[in-house]
JSON list of C-alpha atoms in Angstrom, two decimals:
[
{"chain": "A", "resi": 184, "resn": "MET", "atom": "CA", "xyz": [0.00, 0.00, 0.00]},
{"chain": "A", "resi": 185, "resn": "MET", "atom": "CA", "xyz": [1.33, 3.45, -0.90]},
{"chain": "A", "resi": 186, "resn": "ALA", "atom": "CA", "xyz": [2.23, 5.67, 2.03]},
{"chain": "A", "resi": 187, "resn": "GLU", "atom": "CA", "xyz": [-0.35, 8.39, 2.63]},
{"chain": "A", "resi": 188, "resn": "GLY", "atom": "CA", "xyz": [0.48, 11.49, 0.59]},
{"chain": "A", "resi": 189, "resn": "PHE", "atom": "CA", "xyz": [3.68, 10.08, -0.89]},
{"chain": "A", "resi": 190, "resn": "GLN", "atom": "CA", "xyz": [4.50, 8.68, -4.33]},
{"chain": "A", "resi": 191, "resn": "PHE", "atom": "CA", "xyz": [7.26, 6.22, -5.10]},
{"chain": "A", "resi": 192, "resn": "GLU", "atom": "CA", "xyz": [8.96, 5.84, -8.47]},
{"chain": "A", "resi": 193, "resn": "VAL", "atom": "CA", "xyz": [11.35, 2.96, -9.03]},
{"chain": "A", "resi": 194, "resn": "CYS", "atom": "CA", "xyz": [14.17, 3.16, -11.55]},
{"chain": "A", "resi": 195, "resn": "ALA", "atom": "CA", "xyz": [13.79, -0.17, -13.38]},
{"chain": "A", "resi": 196, "resn": "ASN", "atom": "CA", "xyz": [16.63, -1.51, -15.52]},
{"chain": "A", "resi": 197, "resn": "SER", "atom": "CA", "xyz": [14.49, -4.22, -17.14]},
{"chain": "A", "resi": 198, "resn": "VAL", "atom": "CA", "xyz": [10.95, -5.50, -17.47]},
{"chain": "A", "resi": 199, "resn": "GLU", "atom": "CA", "xyz": [11.71, -7.96, -14.68]},
{"chain": "A", "resi": 200, "resn": "SER", "atom": "CA", "xyz": [12.72, -5.07, -12.42]},
{"chain": "A", "resi": 201, "resn": "ALA", "atom": "CA", "xyz": [9.56, -3.18, -13.37]},
{"chain": "A", "resi": 202, "resn": "ILE", "atom": "CA", "xyz": [7.42, -6.15, -12.37]},
{"chain": "A", "resi": 203, "resn": "GLU", "atom": "CA", "xyz": [9.23, -6.36, -9.02]},
{"chain": "A", "resi": 204, "resn": "ALA", "atom": "CA", "xyz": [8.69, -2.63, -8.49]},
{"chain": "A", "resi": 205, "resn": "GLN", "atom": "CA", "xyz": [4.96, -3.10, -9.02]},
{"chain": "A", "resi": 206, "resn": "LYS", "atom": "CA", "xyz": [4.87, -6.06, -6.62]},
{"chain": "A", "resi": 207, "resn": "GLY", "atom": "CA", "xyz": [6.63, -3.97, -3.98]},
{"chain": "A", "resi": 208, "resn": "GLY", "atom": "CA", "xyz": [4.08, -1.16, -4.11]},
{"chain": "A", "resi": 209, "resn": "ALA", "atom": "CA", "xyz": [5.62, 1.45, -6.44]},
{"chain": "A", "resi": 210, "resn": "CYS", "atom": "CA", "xyz": [3.13, 3.72, -8.17]},
{"chain": "A", "resi": 211, "resn": "ARG", "atom": "CA", "xyz": [5.38, 4.33, -11.16]},
{"chain": "A", "resi": 212, "resn": "VAL", "atom": "CA", "xyz": [8.51, 3.01, -12.85]},
{"chain": "A", "resi": 213, "resn": "GLU", "atom": "CA", "xyz": [11.15, 4.82, -14.85]},
{"chain": "A", "resi": 214, "resn": "LEU", "atom": "CA", "xyz": [12.33, 2.27, -17.40]},
{"chain": "A", "resi": 215, "resn": "CYS", "atom": "CA", "xyz": [16.00, 2.61, -18.38]},
{"chain": "A", "resi": 216, "resn": "ALA", "atom": "CA", "xyz": [18.76, 0.75, -20.13]},
{"chain": "A", "resi": 217, "resn": "GLY", "atom": "CA", "xyz": [22.45, 1.51, -19.51]},
{"chain": "A", "resi": 218, "resn": "ILE", "atom": "CA", "xyz": [22.22, 1.97, -15.75]},
{"chain": "A", "resi": 219, "resn": "PRO", "atom": "CA", "xyz": [26.04, 2.12, -15.26]},
{"chain": "A", "resi": 220, "resn": "GLU", "atom": "CA", "xyz": [25.98, 5.19, -17.54]},
{"chain": "A", "resi": 221, "resn": "GLY", "atom": "CA", "xyz": [23.16, 6.81, -15.58]},
{"chain": "A", "resi": 222, "resn": "GLY", "atom": "CA", "xyz": [20.35, 5.48, -17.77]},
{"chain": "A", "resi": 223, "resn": "THR", "atom": "CA", "xyz": [19.75, 5.41, -21.52]},
{"chain": "A", "resi": 224, "resn": "THR", "atom": "CA", "xyz": [16.67, 4.82, -23.67]},
{"chain": "A", "resi": 225, "resn": "PRO", "atom": "CA", "xyz": [15.42, 1.20, -23.56]},
{"chain": "A", "resi": 226, "resn": "SER", "atom": "CA", "xyz": [14.38, -0.66, -26.70]},
{"chain": "A", "resi": 227, "resn": "PHE", "atom": "CA", "xyz": [10.90, -0.40, -28.19]},
{"chain": "A", "resi": 228, "resn": "GLY", "atom": "CA", "xyz": [10.36, -4.05, -27.31]},
{"chain": "A", "resi": 229, "resn": "GLU", "atom": "CA", "xyz": [11.29, -3.48, -23.67]},
{"chain": "A", "resi": 230, "resn": "ILE", "atom": "CA", "xyz": [8.84, -0.58, -23.42]},
{"chain": "A", "resi": 231, "resn": "ALA", "atom": "CA", "xyz": [6.04, -2.47, -25.16]},
{"chain": "A", "resi": 232, "resn": "ILE", "atom": "CA", "xyz": [6.37, -5.58, -22.99]},
{"chain": "A", "resi": 233, "resn": "ALA", "atom": "CA", "xyz": [6.62, -3.49, -19.81]},
{"chain": "A", "resi": 234, "resn": "ARG", "atom": "CA", "xyz": [3.41, -1.72, -20.78]},
{"chain": "A", "resi": 235, "resn": "LYS", "atom": "CA", "xyz": [1.73, -5.06, -21.45]},
{"chain": "A", "resi": 236, "resn": "LEU", "atom": "CA", "xyz": [2.66, -6.47, -18.05]},
{"chain": "A", "resi": 237, "resn": "LEU", "atom": "CA", "xyz": [2.30, -3.41, -15.79]},
{"chain": "A", "resi": 238, "resn": "ALA", "atom": "CA", "xyz": [-0.82, -1.91, -14.27]},
{"chain": "A", "resi": 239, "resn": "ILE", "atom": "CA", "xyz": [1.09, 1.04, -12.75]},
{"chain": "A", "resi": 240, "resn": "ARG", "atom": "CA", "xyz": [2.34, 4.10, -14.59]},
{"chain": "A", "resi": 241, "resn": "LEU", "atom": "CA", "xyz": [5.27, 3.66, -16.98]},
{"chain": "A", "resi": 242, "resn": "HIS", "atom": "CA", "xyz": [7.75, 6.46, -17.69]},
{"chain": "A", "resi": 243, "resn": "VAL", "atom": "CA", "xyz": [10.63, 6.02, -20.15]},
{"chain": "A", "resi": 244, "resn": "ILE", "atom": "CA", "xyz": [13.99, 7.79, -20.12]},
{"chain": "A", "resi": 245, "resn": "ILE", "atom": "CA", "xyz": [14.86, 9.54, -23.37]},
{"chain": "A", "resi": 246, "resn": "ARG", "atom": "CA", "xyz": [18.65, 9.68, -23.42]},
{"chain": "A", "resi": 247, "resn": "PRO", "atom": "CA", "xyz": [20.49, 8.45, -26.52]},
{"chain": "A", "resi": 248, "resn": "ARG", "atom": "CA", "xyz": [23.85, 7.96, -24.79]},
{"chain": "A", "resi": 249, "resn": "GLY", "atom": "CA", "xyz": [25.70, 8.35, -21.54]},
{"chain": "A", "resi": 250, "resn": "GLY", "atom": "CA", "xyz": [27.91, 11.33, -20.79]},
{"chain": "A", "resi": 251, "resn": "ASP", "atom": "CA", "xyz": [26.89, 14.97, -20.90]},
{"chain": "A", "resi": 252, "resn": "PHE", "atom": "CA", "xyz": [23.54, 16.50, -21.84]},
{"chain": "A", "resi": 253, "resn": "LEU", "atom": "CA", "xyz": [24.67, 18.62, -24.79]},
{"chain": "A", "resi": 254, "resn": "TYR", "atom": "CA", "xyz": [23.14, 16.95, -27.84]},
{"chain": "A", "resi": 255, "resn": "SER", "atom": "CA", "xyz": [24.11, 17.09, -31.50]},
{"chain": "A", "resi": 256, "resn": "PRO", "atom": "CA", "xyz": [21.48, 17.63, -34.24]},
{"chain": "A", "resi": 257, "resn": "VAL", "atom": "CA", "xyz": [21.49, 13.88, -35.00]},
{"chain": "A", "resi": 258, "resn": "GLU", "atom": "CA", "xyz": [21.03, 13.00, -31.33]},
{"chain": "A", "resi": 259, "resn": "GLN", "atom": "CA", "xyz": [18.16, 15.48, -31.13]},
{"chain": "A", "resi": 260, "resn": "GLU", "atom": "CA", "xyz": [16.39, 13.69, -33.97]},
{"chain": "A", "resi": 261, "resn": "ILE", "atom": "CA", "xyz": [16.93, 10.38, -32.18]},
{"chain": "A", "resi": 262, "resn": "MET", "atom": "CA", "xyz": [15.34, 11.79, -29.01]},
{"chain": "A", "resi": 263, "resn": "LEU", "atom": "CA", "xyz": [12.32, 13.06, -30.92]},
{"chain": "A", "resi": 264, "resn": "GLU", "atom": "CA", "xyz": [11.85, 9.65, -32.53]},
{"chain": "A", "resi": 265, "resn": "ASP", "atom": "CA", "xyz": [12.29, 7.89, -29.19]},
{"chain": "A", "resi": 266, "resn": "ILE", "atom": "CA", "xyz": [9.55, 10.06, -27.66]},
{"chain": "A", "resi": 267, "resn": "ARG", "atom": "CA", "xyz": [7.24, 9.11, -30.53]},
{"chain": "A", "resi": 268, "resn": "ASN", "atom": "CA", "xyz": [8.11, 5.44, -30.03]},
{"chain": "A", "resi": 269, "resn": "ALA", "atom": "CA", "xyz": [7.49, 5.64, -26.28]},
{"chain": "A", "resi": 270, "resn": "ARG", "atom": "CA", "xyz": [4.06, 7.06, -27.03]},
{"chain": "A", "resi": 271, "resn": "ARG", "atom": "CA", "xyz": [3.34, 4.30, -29.59]},
{"chain": "A", "resi": 272, "resn": "ALA", "atom": "CA", "xyz": [4.36, 1.68, -27.03]},
{"chain": "A", "resi": 273, "resn": "GLY", "atom": "CA", "xyz": [1.91, 3.08, -24.47]},
{"chain": "A", "resi": 274, "resn": "ALA", "atom": "CA", "xyz": [4.20, 4.92, -22.05]},
{"chain": "A", "resi": 275, "resn": "ASP", "atom": "CA", "xyz": [2.48, 7.34, -19.69]},
{"chain": "A", "resi": 276, "resn": "GLY", "atom": "CA", "xyz": [5.44, 9.69, -19.50]},
{"chain": "A", "resi": 277, "resn": "VAL", "atom": "CA", "xyz": [8.96, 10.47, -20.63]},
{"chain": "A", "resi": 278, "resn": "VAL", "atom": "CA", "xyz": [12.07, 11.61, -18.80]},
{"chain": "A", "resi": 279, "resn": "PHE", "atom": "CA", "xyz": [14.69, 13.86, -20.42]},
{"chain": "A", "resi": 280, "resn": "GLY", "atom": "CA", "xyz": [16.85, 16.94, -19.92]},
{"chain": "A", "resi": 281, "resn": "CYS", "atom": "CA", "xyz": [19.00, 19.02, -22.27]},
{"chain": "A", "resi": 282, "resn": "LEU", "atom": "CA", "xyz": [21.66, 21.63, -21.48]},
{"chain": "A", "resi": 283, "resn": "THR", "atom": "CA", "xyz": [23.65, 24.24, -23.37]},
{"chain": "A", "resi": 284, "resn": "ALA", "atom": "CA", "xyz": [27.44, 24.24, -23.38]},
{"chain": "A", "resi": 285, "resn": "GLU", "atom": "CA", "xyz": [27.25, 26.96, -20.70]},
{"chain": "A", "resi": 286, "resn": "GLY", "atom": "CA", "xyz": [25.32, 24.71, -18.31]},
{"chain": "A", "resi": 287, "resn": "GLU", "atom": "CA", "xyz": [21.92, 26.29, -18.80]},
{"chain": "A", "resi": 288, "resn": "VAL", "atom": "CA", "xyz": [18.65, 24.59, -19.75]},
{"chain": "A", "resi": 289, "resn": "ASP", "atom": "CA", "xyz": [18.53, 24.31, -23.57]},
{"chain": "A", "resi": 290, "resn": "LEU", "atom": "CA", "xyz": [15.17, 26.03, -23.97]},
{"chain": "A", "resi": 291, "resn": "PRO", "atom": "CA", "xyz": [14.79, 25.74, -27.78]},
{"chain": "A", "resi": 292, "resn": "LEU", "atom": "CA", "xyz": [15.51, 22.00, -27.76]},
{"chain": "A", "resi": 293, "resn": "MET", "atom": "CA", "xyz": [13.42, 21.40, -24.65]},
{"chain": "A", "resi": 294, "resn": "LYS", "atom": "CA", "xyz": [10.47, 23.14, -26.32]},
{"chain": "A", "resi": 295, "resn": "LYS", "atom": "CA", "xyz": [10.75, 20.79, -29.32]},
{"chain": "A", "resi": 296, "resn": "LEU", "atom": "CA", "xyz": [10.85, 17.74, -27.08]},
{"chain": "A", "resi": 297, "resn": "MET", "atom": "CA", "xyz": [7.97, 19.03, -24.95]},
{"chain": "A", "resi": 298, "resn": "GLU", "atom": "CA", "xyz": [5.87, 19.49, -28.07]},
{"chain": "A", "resi": 299, "resn": "ALA", "atom": "CA", "xyz": [6.61, 15.92, -29.14]},
{"chain": "A", "resi": 300, "resn": "ALA", "atom": "CA", "xyz": [5.66, 14.72, -25.64]},
{"chain": "A", "resi": 301, "resn": "GLN", "atom": "CA", "xyz": [2.41, 16.70, -25.48]},
{"chain": "A", "resi": 302, "resn": "GLY", "atom": "CA", "xyz": [-0.21, 14.85, -23.44]},
{"chain": "A", "resi": 303, "resn": "MET", "atom": "CA", "xyz": [2.42, 12.76, -21.63]},
{"chain": "A", "resi": 304, "resn": "SER", "atom": "CA", "xyz": [3.90, 13.42, -18.21]},
{"chain": "A", "resi": 305, "resn": "VAL", "atom": "CA", "xyz": [7.41, 14.94, -18.45]},
{"chain": "A", "resi": 306, "resn": "THR", "atom": "CA", "xyz": [10.17, 14.68, -15.87]},
{"chain": "A", "resi": 307, "resn": "PHE", "atom": "CA", "xyz": [13.35, 16.75, -16.24]},
{"chain": "A", "resi": 308, "resn": "HIS", "atom": "CA", "xyz": [16.00, 14.29, -15.11]},
{"chain": "A", "resi": 309, "resn": "ARG", "atom": "CA", "xyz": [19.32, 14.69, -13.32]},
{"chain": "A", "resi": 310, "resn": "ALA", "atom": "CA", "xyz": [20.76, 16.84, -16.07]},
{"chain": "A", "resi": 311, "resn": "PHE", "atom": "CA", "xyz": [19.38, 19.41, -13.62]},
{"chain": "A", "resi": 312, "resn": "ASP", "atom": "CA", "xyz": [22.24, 18.55, -11.24]},
{"chain": "A", "resi": 313, "resn": "MET", "atom": "CA", "xyz": [24.72, 19.63, -13.92]},
{"chain": "A", "resi": 314, "resn": "CYS", "atom": "CA", "xyz": [23.19, 23.11, -14.33]},
{"chain": "A", "resi": 315, "resn": "ARG", "atom": "CA", "xyz": [25.32, 26.17, -13.54]},
{"chain": "A", "resi": 316, "resn": "ASP", "atom": "CA", "xyz": [22.50, 27.93, -11.67]},
{"chain": "A", "resi": 317, "resn": "ALA", "atom": "CA", "xyz": [19.95, 25.59, -10.08]},
{"chain": "A", "resi": 318, "resn": "SER", "atom": "CA", "xyz": [17.60, 28.40, -9.07]},
{"chain": "A", "resi": 319, "resn": "GLN", "atom": "CA", "xyz": [17.36, 29.81, -12.60]},
{"chain": "A", "resi": 320, "resn": "ALA", "atom": "CA", "xyz": [17.13, 26.32, -14.10]},
{"chain": "A", "resi": 321, "resn": "LEU", "atom": "CA", "xyz": [14.18, 25.56, -11.83]},
{"chain": "A", "resi": 322, "resn": "GLU", "atom": "CA", "xyz": [12.32, 28.62, -13.11]},
{"chain": "A", "resi": 323, "resn": "ASP", "atom": "CA", "xyz": [13.11, 27.72, -16.72]},
{"chain": "A", "resi": 324, "resn": "ILE", "atom": "CA", "xyz": [11.84, 24.17, -16.27]},
{"chain": "A", "resi": 325, "resn": "ILE", "atom": "CA", "xyz": [8.64, 25.39, -14.61]},
{"chain": "A", "resi": 326, "resn": "ALA", "atom": "CA", "xyz": [8.06, 27.76, -17.55]},
{"chain": "A", "resi": 327, "resn": "LEU", "atom": "CA", "xyz": [8.50, 24.85, -19.97]},
{"chain": "A", "resi": 328, "resn": "GLY", "atom": "CA", "xyz": [5.64, 23.00, -18.31]},
{"chain": "A", "resi": 329, "resn": "CYS", "atom": "CA", "xyz": [7.50, 19.96, -16.99]},
{"chain": "A", "resi": 330, "resn": "ASP", "atom": "CA", "xyz": [5.70, 18.01, -14.26]},
{"chain": "A", "resi": 331, "resn": "ARG", "atom": "CA", "xyz": [8.66, 17.22, -12.02]},
{"chain": "A", "resi": 332, "resn": "ILE", "atom": "CA", "xyz": [12.42, 17.43, -11.59]},
{"chain": "A", "resi": 333, "resn": "LEU", "atom": "CA", "xyz": [14.49, 14.41, -10.59]},
{"chain": "A", "resi": 334, "resn": "THR", "atom": "CA", "xyz": [17.47, 15.68, -8.59]},
{"chain": "A", "resi": 335, "resn": "SER", "atom": "CA", "xyz": [19.99, 14.78, -5.92]},
{"chain": "A", "resi": 336, "resn": "GLY", "atom": "CA", "xyz": [20.26, 18.46, -5.00]},
{"chain": "A", "resi": 337, "resn": "GLY", "atom": "CA", "xyz": [23.45, 18.78, -7.02]},
{"chain": "A", "resi": 338, "resn": "MET", "atom": "CA", "xyz": [25.30, 16.39, -4.74]},
{"chain": "A", "resi": 339, "resn": "ARG", "atom": "CA", "xyz": [26.57, 12.83, -5.05]},
{"chain": "A", "resi": 340, "resn": "THR", "atom": "CA", "xyz": [23.48, 11.45, -3.30]},
{"chain": "A", "resi": 341, "resn": "ALA", "atom": "CA", "xyz": [20.08, 12.81, -2.31]},
{"chain": "A", "resi": 342, "resn": "GLU", "atom": "CA", "xyz": [20.98, 12.41, 1.36]},
{"chain": "A", "resi": 343, "resn": "GLU", "atom": "CA", "xyz": [24.02, 14.68, 0.89]},
{"chain": "A", "resi": 344, "resn": "GLY", "atom": "CA", "xyz": [21.81, 17.06, -1.08]},
{"chain": "A", "resi": 345, "resn": "ILE", "atom": "CA", "xyz": [19.14, 17.52, 1.62]},
{"chain": "A", "resi": 346, "resn": "PRO", "atom": "CA", "xyz": [19.91, 21.23, 2.25]},
{"chain": "A", "resi": 347, "resn": "ARG", "atom": "CA", "xyz": [19.69, 22.14, -1.45]},
{"chain": "A", "resi": 348, "resn": "LEU", "atom": "CA", "xyz": [16.64, 19.92, -1.99]},
{"chain": "A", "resi": 349, "resn": "LYS", "atom": "CA", "xyz": [14.86, 21.78, 0.82]},
{"chain": "A", "resi": 350, "resn": "VAL", "atom": "CA", "xyz": [15.65, 25.12, -0.85]},
{"chain": "A", "resi": 351, "resn": "LEU", "atom": "CA", "xyz": [14.43, 23.84, -4.22]},
{"chain": "A", "resi": 352, "resn": "GLN", "atom": "CA", "xyz": [11.24, 22.48, -2.67]},
{"chain": "A", "resi": 353, "resn": "GLU", "atom": "CA", "xyz": [10.54, 25.86, -1.08]},
{"chain": "A", "resi": 354, "resn": "GLN", "atom": "CA", "xyz": [11.30, 27.74, -4.30]},
{"chain": "A", "resi": 355, "resn": "ALA", "atom": "CA", "xyz": [9.09, 25.39, -6.31]},
{"chain": "A", "resi": 356, "resn": "ALA", "atom": "CA", "xyz": [6.17, 26.33, -4.06]},
{"chain": "A", "resi": 357, "resn": "GLU", "atom": "CA", "xyz": [3.97, 23.56, -5.49]},
{"chain": "A", "resi": 358, "resn": "ARG", "atom": "CA", "xyz": [4.42, 24.84, -9.06]},
{"chain": "A", "resi": 359, "resn": "ILE", "atom": "CA", "xyz": [6.37, 21.67, -9.94]},
{"chain": "A", "resi": 360, "resn": "THR", "atom": "CA", "xyz": [7.27, 18.47, -8.09]},
{"chain": "A", "resi": 361, "resn": "ILE", "atom": "CA", "xyz": [10.81, 18.14, -6.74]},
{"chain": "A", "resi": 362, "resn": "MET", "atom": "CA", "xyz": [11.58, 14.42, -6.67]},
{"chain": "A", "resi": 363, "resn": "PRO", "atom": "CA", "xyz": [14.76, 13.42, -4.79]},
{"chain": "A", "resi": 364, "resn": "GLY", "atom": "CA", "xyz": [16.71, 10.56, -6.30]},
{"chain": "A", "resi": 365, "resn": "CYS", "atom": "CA", "xyz": [20.12, 8.84, -6.13]},
{"chain": "A", "resi": 366, "resn": "GLY", "atom": "CA", "xyz": [21.15, 6.72, -3.19]},
{"chain": "A", "resi": 367, "resn": "ILE", "atom": "CA", "xyz": [17.69, 6.59, -1.60]},
{"chain": "A", "resi": 368, "resn": "ARG", "atom": "CA", "xyz": [17.06, 3.41, 0.36]},
{"chain": "A", "resi": 369, "resn": "ALA", "atom": "CA", "xyz": [15.13, 2.13, 3.35]},
{"chain": "A", "resi": 370, "resn": "ALA", "atom": "CA", "xyz": [17.74, 3.42, 5.79]},
{"chain": "A", "resi": 371, "resn": "ASN", "atom": "CA", "xyz": [17.53, 7.07, 4.72]},
{"chain": "A", "resi": 372, "resn": "ILE", "atom": "CA", "xyz": [14.22, 7.76, 2.96]},
{"chain": "A", "resi": 373, "resn": "ALA", "atom": "CA", "xyz": [12.51, 9.06, 6.13]},
{"chain": "A", "resi": 374, "resn": "LYS", "atom": "CA", "xyz": [15.44, 11.38, 6.84]},
{"chain": "A", "resi": 375, "resn": "ILE", "atom": "CA", "xyz": [15.29, 12.76, 3.29]},
{"chain": "A", "resi": 376, "resn": "ALA", "atom": "CA", "xyz": [11.52, 13.23, 3.44]},
{"chain": "A", "resi": 377, "resn": "GLN", "atom": "CA", "xyz": [11.69, 15.03, 6.79]},
{"chain": "A", "resi": 378, "resn": "GLY", "atom": "CA", "xyz": [14.66, 17.17, 5.78]},
{"chain": "A", "resi": 379, "resn": "THR", "atom": "CA", "xyz": [13.29, 18.31, 2.43]},
{"chain": "A", "resi": 380, "resn": "GLY", "atom": "CA", "xyz": [9.50, 18.31, 2.65]},
{"chain": "A", "resi": 381, "resn": "CYS", "atom": "CA", "xyz": [9.37, 16.42, -0.66]},
{"chain": "A", "resi": 382, "resn": "ARG", "atom": "CA", "xyz": [6.54, 13.97, -1.36]},
{"chain": "A", "resi": 383, "resn": "GLU", "atom": "CA", "xyz": [7.81, 11.95, -4.34]},
{"chain": "A", "resi": 384, "resn": "PHE", "atom": "CA", "xyz": [10.89, 9.73, -4.25]},
{"chain": "A", "resi": 385, "resn": "HIS", "atom": "CA", "xyz": [12.95, 7.89, -6.85]},
{"chain": "A", "resi": 386, "resn": "PHE", "atom": "CA", "xyz": [15.00, 4.80, -5.97]},
{"chain": "A", "resi": 387, "resn": "SER", "atom": "CA", "xyz": [16.05, 1.45, -7.46]},
{"chain": "A", "resi": 388, "resn": "ALA", "atom": "CA", "xyz": [16.00, -1.08, -4.59]},
{"chain": "A", "resi": 389, "resn": "ARG", "atom": "CA", "xyz": [18.10, -3.57, -6.54]},
{"chain": "A", "resi": 390, "resn": "SER", "atom": "CA", "xyz": [19.71, -6.83, -5.40]},
{"chain": "A", "resi": 391, "resn": "PRO", "atom": "CA", "xyz": [22.32, -8.95, -7.20]},
{"chain": "A", "resi": 392, "resn": "ILE", "atom": "CA", "xyz": [21.00, -12.02, -9.05]},
{"chain": "A", "resi": 393, "resn": "GLU", "atom": "CA", "xyz": [23.49, -14.79, -9.81]},
{"chain": "A", "resi": 394, "resn": "SER", "atom": "CA", "xyz": [23.62, -16.06, -13.39]},
{"chain": "A", "resi": 395, "resn": "ARG", "atom": "CA", "xyz": [22.24, -19.54, -14.10]},
{"chain": "A", "resi": 396, "resn": "MET", "atom": "CA", "xyz": [25.17, -20.25, -16.48]},
{"chain": "A", "resi": 397, "resn": "ILE", "atom": "CA", "xyz": [27.11, -23.40, -15.59]},
{"chain": "A", "resi": 398, "resn": "PHE", "atom": "CA", "xyz": [29.92, -23.04, -18.12]},
{"chain": "A", "resi": 399, "resn": "ARG", "atom": "CA", "xyz": [31.82, -19.76, -17.74]},
{"chain": "A", "resi": 400, "resn": "ASN", "atom": "CA", "xyz": [34.84, -18.37, -19.57]},
{"chain": "A", "resi": 401, "resn": "PRO", "atom": "CA", "xyz": [36.74, -16.03, -17.23]},
{"chain": "A", "resi": 402, "resn": "SER", "atom": "CA", "xyz": [39.17, -15.04, -20.02]},
{"chain": "A", "resi": 403, "resn": "VAL", "atom": "CA", "xyz": [36.58, -13.10, -22.02]},
{"chain": "A", "resi": 404, "resn": "SER", "atom": "CA", "xyz": [34.78, -9.86, -21.21]},
{"chain": "A", "resi": 405, "resn": "MET", "atom": "CA", "xyz": [32.04, -8.49, -23.46]},
{"chain": "A", "resi": 406, "resn": "GLY", "atom": "CA", "xyz": [33.12, -4.99, -22.46]},
{"chain": "A", "resi": 407, "resn": "GLY", "atom": "CA", "xyz": [36.69, -5.51, -23.64]},
{"chain": "A", "resi": 408, "resn": "THR", "atom": "CA", "xyz": [38.93, -3.42, -21.39]},
{"chain": "A", "resi": 409, "resn": "VAL", "atom": "CA", "xyz": [35.93, -2.35, -19.27]},
{"chain": "A", "resi": 410, "resn": "HIS", "atom": "CA", "xyz": [35.30, -5.24, -16.89]},
{"chain": "A", "resi": 411, "resn": "ILE", "atom": "CA", "xyz": [31.73, -5.91, -15.80]},
{"chain": "A", "resi": 412, "resn": "ASP", "atom": "CA", "xyz": [30.64, -8.97, -13.84]},
{"chain": "A", "resi": 413, "resn": "GLU", "atom": "CA", "xyz": [28.68, -10.68, -16.60]},
{"chain": "A", "resi": 414, "resn": "TYR", "atom": "CA", "xyz": [27.52, -13.47, -14.30]},
{"chain": "A", "resi": 415, "resn": "THR", "atom": "CA", "xyz": [25.60, -11.20, -11.95]},
{"chain": "A", "resi": 416, "resn": "GLN", "atom": "CA", "xyz": [22.54, -9.12, -12.78]},
{"chain": "A", "resi": 417, "resn": "GLU", "atom": "CA", "xyz": [21.21, -6.27, -10.67]},
{"chain": "A", "resi": 418, "resn": "ARG", "atom": "CA", "xyz": [17.42, -6.48, -10.41]},
{"chain": "A", "resi": 419, "resn": "THR", "atom": "CA", "xyz": [14.85, -4.51, -8.43]},
{"chain": "A", "resi": 420, "resn": "ASP", "atom": "CA", "xyz": [13.74, -6.48, -5.38]},
{"chain": "A", "resi": 421, "resn": "ALA", "atom": "CA", "xyz": [10.04, -6.26, -4.45]},
{"chain": "A", "resi": 422, "resn": "ALA", "atom": "CA", "xyz": [10.86, -6.85, -0.78]},
{"chain": "A", "resi": 423, "resn": "LYS", "atom": "CA", "xyz": [13.30, -3.91, -0.76]},
{"chain": "A", "resi": 424, "resn": "VAL", "atom": "CA", "xyz": [10.74, -1.68, -2.47]},
{"chain": "A", "resi": 425, "resn": "ALA", "atom": "CA", "xyz": [8.10, -2.63, 0.10]},
{"chain": "A", "resi": 426, "resn": "GLU", "atom": "CA", "xyz": [10.50, -2.10, 3.00]},
{"chain": "A", "resi": 427, "resn": "THR", "atom": "CA", "xyz": [11.52, 1.35, 1.75]},
{"chain": "A", "resi": 428, "resn": "ILE", "atom": "CA", "xyz": [7.89, 2.39, 1.47]},
{"chain": "A", "resi": 429, "resn": "ARG", "atom": "CA", "xyz": [7.03, 0.90, 4.88]},
{"chain": "A", "resi": 430, "resn": "LEU", "atom": "CA", "xyz": [9.80, 2.83, 6.63]},
{"chain": "A", "resi": 431, "resn": "LEU", "atom": "CA", "xyz": [8.50, 6.12, 5.28]},
{"chain": "A", "resi": 432, "resn": "GLU", "atom": "CA", "xyz": [4.99, 5.24, 6.40]},
{"chain": "A", "resi": 433, "resn": "GLY", "atom": "CA", "xyz": [6.32, 4.88, 9.93]}
]
C-alpha cells in the first residue's frame, strides 16, 4: 500500500525489475537501459512488454547515450523519434533533460521535445544537477511545463543534497514536483523526506542475481577493457521496495 500522501517511483533496468517494483508497491517506474551510464533509452520491445505487463504508470527515459547532456542535431532527432516510439508503445510519461554548453537549460531543444511529448507526463531528469544555476534552471523548467524534476540536490546522493533539496522544494512552491533521487534506500528515505518536505521519491531497490550459467569463460569480457561482472545481474527487489515504502509510512 502506498504511504499516505507520498508517491514512489522505481528506476527499473528491465521489465523484470519493473514487475518487481509493481509487486513492492511502487506507483510508477522509470524504465532505463544503460544503468552504469546513468540510464539510456530502452528498446521499443522493452517498453512495449513493460506496458503489457504493468498496471502502474510507466515512464521512459529519453537519453540516446551516456555522458553529458549537450546533444548534436542527429542526437536530437533520435530523441524526438524515441519520444514518438514511447508514445506508440503506451508509455504514460517520458524523462529527459538538455543543457547548453554553458550549463543552462537548452530552452529551444526542450520546447521541441515538450511538443513531441504533449499529453504525456514529463520529468526533467538529473541533467538538472549539472546546471550552472539551479535556481534559474528551476524557473526555466517550470516555464517549460514539466511536471517534475528528478534531482539529488546537485550532490553525489540525495541524502548529501538535503539542504539544497529543501531550498528547491521551497522555491518550487507547489508549481512543480521536486523528486529526490540517487542513493535513496530504506535506511535514509525518512530522513530525506523530513529534511526536504518532498513527497515523491525515486529509488532502485536492486539486489544482485546470480547467473544460471554453468559453463563460464573467465578469459573473455564483453566490455573488452571495461570489466563488468557478466555473471551477476542487478534487479529490483520487491521486498526492498516494500521495506523502503514501509519505513517512510512509519
